[in-house]
Amino acid sequence: MKKINALSVLLLAVVLLLLGQACEKMEDTYAQYLQGGEIIYPGKADSLRAFPGDQRIALQWLIVSDPKVVRTVVYWNNGTDSITVPIQKSADIDTITVILPDMEEGLYTFDVYTYDSLGNRSVGSQVIGEVYGETYHQTISNRLVRSVEWLDLPQEGDIPAFKGAQINWYGVNMQAVFMDIRYTHEDGRIVAIREEPVRVSGRPPLFRETTRLPDWQRNSAITYRTAFMPDTLAIDTFFTEYTVYAPLSREEQP
């Protein structure tokens, strides 16, 4: 039993000796950074967010409380690309927004640091953002027309009379946000309307299956395009080319 106790004491002494040496090395490591005084970290970029766009991207962050911050540097592509953003701190929380143009399509990691006038750098903030471009353009397509019909409906109770066209649509991608439609009024004017999805709380936006064009000049062409947003935070809208729908050429009218 005494031999076992002696062995335990010896092992404990060795462990304590190793821990002591490790602490000394750690203190030496920190000491080289603390020469000349305590390390000063400016307030970091807070609530950093990325907003994707068409060959560009927007970054936004907050400078909350540190009046010493004078500039921010944004790095991407593993630090090979950067941009410096001057900061004029106010007494309130400042929202900083910067747009990076002429970006190649792809996924990026952005590291953001703030600096004070003495060159002290903050702890980094990081966000991942995506830039869209031609590849995304090639994935979107215009909504398809199922048919166009002429309506001449009398008033029924509280429902007003209607005379014009009704477009019957096929479905559309969930990233579609609206459609621009142009048609010829019966008096010869070109009318432009924007068809948006119906929004109901707690449900995803949903496009109607039909669109009515009041006082449409019968048998005249209808042109339209569909707009898409690849992300709810996107700063750009992507459009298809206009499609010309000519009912007579499709034998939609008698």
Coordinates of C-alpha atoms in Angstrom, one line a residue:
M1 CA 0.0 0.0 0.0
K2 CA 2.9 2.4 0.9
K3 CA 4.5 1.6 -2.5
I4 CA 1.2 2.4 -4.3
N5 CA 0.9 5.7 -2.4
A6 CA 4.5 6.7 -3.1
L7 CA 3.9 6.0 -6.9
S8 CA 0.7 8.1 -6.8
V9 CA 2.6 11.0 -5.2
L10 CA 5.4 10.7 -7.8
L11 CA 2.9 10.8 -10.7
L12 CA 1.1 13.8 -9.2
A13 CA 4.4 15.6 -8.9
V14 CA 5.3 14.9 -12.5
V15 CA 1.9 16.2 -13.7
L16 CA 2.2 19.4 -11.7
L17 CA 5.7 20.0 -13.1
L18 CA 4.5 19.6 -16.7
L19 CA 1.5 21.9 -16.0
G20 CA 3.8 24.5 -14.6
Q21 CA 6.1 24.4 -17.6
A22 CA 3.0 24.7 -20.0
C23 CA 1.7 27.7 -18.1
E24 CA 5.2 29.4 -18.3
K25 CA 5.2 28.8 -22.1
M26 CA 1.7 30.2 -22.4
E27 CA 2.6 33.3 -20.4
D28 CA 5.7 33.8 -22.7
T29 CA 3.4 33.5 -25.8
Y30 CA 1.1 36.2 -24.5
A31 CA 3.9 38.4 -23.2
Q32 CA 5.2 39.0 -26.7
Y33 CA 1.9 40.5 -27.7
L34 CA 1.6 42.5 -24.4
Q35 CA 4.9 44.3 -24.7
G36 CA 4.3 48.0 -24.5
G37 CA 0.9 47.6 -22.8
E38 CA -2.5 45.9 -23.0
I39 CA -3.8 44.9 -26.4
I40 CA -6.5 47.2 -27.7
Y41 CA -9.3 45.8 -29.8
P42 CA -11.6 48.3 -31.5
G43 CA -15.3 47.4 -31.6
K44 CA -15.9 44.8 -34.3
A45 CA -18.3 44.9 -37.2
D46 CA -21.6 43.7 -35.6
S47 CA -24.6 42.0 -37.3
L48 CA -22.7 41.4 -40.5
R49 CA -25.0 40.4 -43.4
A50 CA -24.6 39.7 -47.2
F51 CA -27.1 40.6 -49.8
P52 CA -26.6 38.8 -53.2
G53 CA -26.9 40.5 -56.5
D54 CA -26.3 40.3 -60.2
Q55 CA -22.5 40.2 -60.5
R56 CA -22.3 42.3 -57.4
I57 CA -23.0 41.9 -53.7
A58 CA -23.9 44.2 -50.8
L59 CA -22.5 43.9 -47.3
Q60 CA -24.0 45.6 -44.3
W61 CA -22.9 45.8 -40.6
L62 CA -23.3 47.9 -37.5
I63 CA -20.7 50.0 -35.7
V64 CA -22.3 50.0 -32.3
S65 CA -20.5 51.9 -29.6
D66 CA -16.8 52.4 -30.3
P67 CA -16.0 56.0 -31.2
K68 CA -12.4 55.1 -32.0
V69 CA -13.2 53.2 -35.2
V70 CA -12.1 55.1 -38.3
R71 CA -12.1 52.5 -41.0
T72 CA -13.2 49.0 -41.9
V73 CA -11.4 46.6 -44.3
V74 CA -13.3 43.9 -46.1
Y75 CA -11.3 40.9 -47.3
W76 CA -12.3 38.1 -49.7
N77 CA -10.7 35.4 -51.9
N78 CA -8.6 34.3 -49.0
G79 CA -7.4 37.9 -48.4
T80 CA -6.1 38.5 -51.9
D81 CA -8.9 41.1 -52.5
S82 CA -9.9 43.8 -50.2
I83 CA -11.7 47.2 -49.9
T84 CA -11.3 49.9 -47.3
V85 CA -14.4 51.7 -46.1
P86 CA -13.8 55.0 -44.1
I87 CA -16.0 55.4 -41.0
Q88 CA -17.3 58.6 -39.5
K89 CA -18.7 57.5 -36.2
S90 CA -21.8 59.2 -34.9
A91 CA -23.2 59.2 -31.4
D92 CA -25.7 56.6 -32.4
I93 CA -25.4 53.1 -33.9
D94 CA -24.1 53.4 -37.4
T95 CA -25.3 51.2 -40.3
I96 CA -22.5 50.7 -42.8
T97 CA -23.4 49.4 -46.3
V98 CA -20.9 48.7 -49.1
I99 CA -21.6 47.3 -52.6
L100 CA -18.8 45.3 -54.3
P101 CA -19.3 45.5 -58.1
D102 CA -18.0 43.5 -61.0
M103 CA -17.9 40.3 -59.0
E104 CA -17.6 36.9 -60.7
E105 CA -20.5 34.5 -60.1
G106 CA -19.9 32.2 -57.1
L107 CA -19.9 31.8 -53.4
Y108 CA -17.6 34.0 -51.3
T109 CA -16.4 34.3 -47.7
F110 CA -16.0 37.8 -46.4
D111 CA -13.9 38.8 -43.4
V112 CA -14.4 42.2 -42.0
Y113 CA -12.2 44.1 -39.5
T114 CA -12.4 47.5 -38.0
Y115 CA -9.4 49.7 -37.2
D116 CA -8.7 52.7 -35.0
S117 CA -6.5 55.7 -35.9
L118 CA -3.5 53.9 -34.3
G119 CA -3.8 50.9 -36.5
N120 CA -5.3 48.5 -33.9
R121 CA -7.4 45.9 -35.5
S122 CA -10.6 44.4 -34.1
V123 CA -11.6 40.8 -33.8
G124 CA -12.9 39.6 -37.2
S125 CA -16.5 39.2 -38.4
Q126 CA -17.3 36.7 -41.2
V127 CA -20.2 36.1 -43.5
I128 CA -20.7 33.9 -46.6
G129 CA -22.5 35.4 -49.6
E130 CA -23.4 34.4 -53.1
V131 CA -23.0 36.4 -56.4
Y132 CA -25.4 35.5 -59.2
G133 CA -24.9 36.0 -62.9
E134 CA -25.3 34.4 -66.3
T135 CA -25.5 30.9 -64.9
Y136 CA -28.5 31.9 -62.9
H137 CA -30.0 33.8 -65.9
Q138 CA -29.9 30.6 -67.9
T139 CA -32.0 28.7 -65.2
I140 CA -35.0 31.1 -65.3
S141 CA -37.8 31.0 -67.9
N142 CA -40.9 33.0 -68.7
R143 CA -44.2 31.8 -67.4
L144 CA -46.2 29.8 -70.0
V145 CA -49.6 30.8 -71.3
R146 CA -52.2 28.0 -71.3
S147 CA -54.7 30.0 -73.3
V148 CA -56.2 33.5 -73.9
E149 CA -60.0 33.9 -74.0
W150 CA -62.3 36.7 -74.8
L151 CA -64.8 37.6 -72.1
D152 CA -67.9 39.8 -72.3
L153 CA -69.6 39.3 -68.9
P154 CA -72.7 41.3 -67.7
Q155 CA -73.0 42.7 -64.2
E156 CA -74.2 40.1 -61.7
G157 CA -75.2 41.6 -58.4
D158 CA -72.2 43.3 -56.9
I159 CA -69.9 41.8 -59.5
P160 CA -69.2 44.4 -62.2
A161 CA -69.4 43.8 -65.9
F162 CA -66.2 42.8 -67.6
K163 CA -65.1 42.9 -71.3
G164 CA -61.6 42.0 -72.3
A165 CA -59.1 39.2 -72.2
Q166 CA -58.5 36.5 -69.6
I167 CA -55.0 34.9 -69.7
N168 CA -55.0 31.3 -68.3
W169 CA -51.5 30.5 -67.0
Y170 CA -49.5 27.4 -66.3
G171 CA -47.6 27.3 -63.0
V172 CA -44.5 29.3 -62.3
N173 CA -41.3 28.9 -60.3
M174 CA -41.5 29.9 -56.6
Q175 CA -38.6 32.4 -57.1
A176 CA -40.8 34.5 -59.5
V177 CA -41.8 37.8 -57.9
F178 CA -43.9 39.5 -60.5
M179 CA -44.8 39.6 -64.2
D180 CA -44.9 42.7 -66.5
I181 CA -47.7 42.5 -69.1
R182 CA -48.4 44.9 -72.0
Y183 CA -51.4 44.8 -74.2
T184 CA -53.3 47.0 -76.6
H185 CA -56.4 48.8 -75.3
E186 CA -59.5 48.9 -77.6
D187 CA -58.8 52.6 -78.2
G188 CA -55.2 51.8 -79.4
R189 CA -53.3 52.7 -76.3
I190 CA -50.6 50.4 -75.0
V191 CA -51.4 49.4 -71.4
A192 CA -48.8 48.1 -69.0
I193 CA -49.8 46.2 -65.8
R194 CA -47.8 44.3 -63.2
E195 CA -49.1 41.0 -61.9
E196 CA -47.9 40.1 -58.4
P197 CA -48.6 37.0 -56.3
V198 CA -51.3 37.0 -53.6
R199 CA -49.7 37.2 -50.2
V200 CA -51.5 35.7 -47.2
S201 CA -50.0 35.7 -43.7
G202 CA -48.5 32.3 -42.9
R203 CA -48.4 31.1 -46.5
P204 CA -45.9 31.4 -49.3
P205 CA -46.8 34.0 -52.1
L206 CA -49.0 32.4 -54.8
F207 CA -49.7 33.7 -58.3
R208 CA -53.2 33.6 -59.6
E209 CA -54.0 31.1 -62.4
T210 CA -55.7 33.8 -64.4
T211 CA -55.1 37.4 -65.3
R212 CA -57.7 39.7 -66.8
L213 CA -57.0 42.5 -69.3
P214 CA -59.8 45.1 -69.3
D215 CA -60.8 46.6 -72.7
W216 CA -58.3 44.5 -74.5
Q217 CA -58.3 45.0 -78.3
R218 CA -59.6 41.7 -79.4
N219 CA -57.1 39.4 -81.2
S220 CA -54.1 41.8 -80.6
A221 CA -50.8 40.5 -79.3
I222 CA -49.9 40.4 -75.6
T223 CA -46.3 40.7 -74.5
Y224 CA -45.0 39.8 -71.0
R225 CA -42.0 38.8 -69.0
T226 CA -41.4 37.2 -65.6
A227 CA -39.1 38.7 -62.9
F228 CA -37.2 36.5 -60.4
M229 CA -35.3 36.9 -57.2
P230 CA -32.9 34.1 -56.3
D231 CA -32.9 35.0 -52.6
T232 CA -35.2 37.0 -50.4
L233 CA -32.3 39.3 -49.5
A234 CA -31.2 39.9 -53.1
I235 CA -30.6 43.5 -54.2
D236 CA -31.2 42.7 -57.9
T237 CA -34.2 41.4 -59.9
F238 CA -33.6 39.0 -62.8
F239 CA -35.9 39.3 -65.9
T240 CA -36.6 36.9 -68.7
E241 CA -36.9 38.3 -72.2
Y242 CA -40.4 39.5 -73.3
T243 CA -42.5 36.9 -74.9
V244 CA -45.0 37.9 -77.6
Y245 CA -48.3 36.0 -77.4
A246 CA -50.4 36.4 -80.6
P247 CA -53.8 34.7 -80.0
L248 CA -54.8 34.5 -83.7
S249 CA -51.6 32.7 -84.6
R250 CA -52.4 30.1 -82.0
E251 CA -56.0 29.8 -83.0
E252 CA -57.2 30.8 -79.6
Q253 CA -60.0 33.0 -81.0
P254 CA -62.9 31.9 -83.2

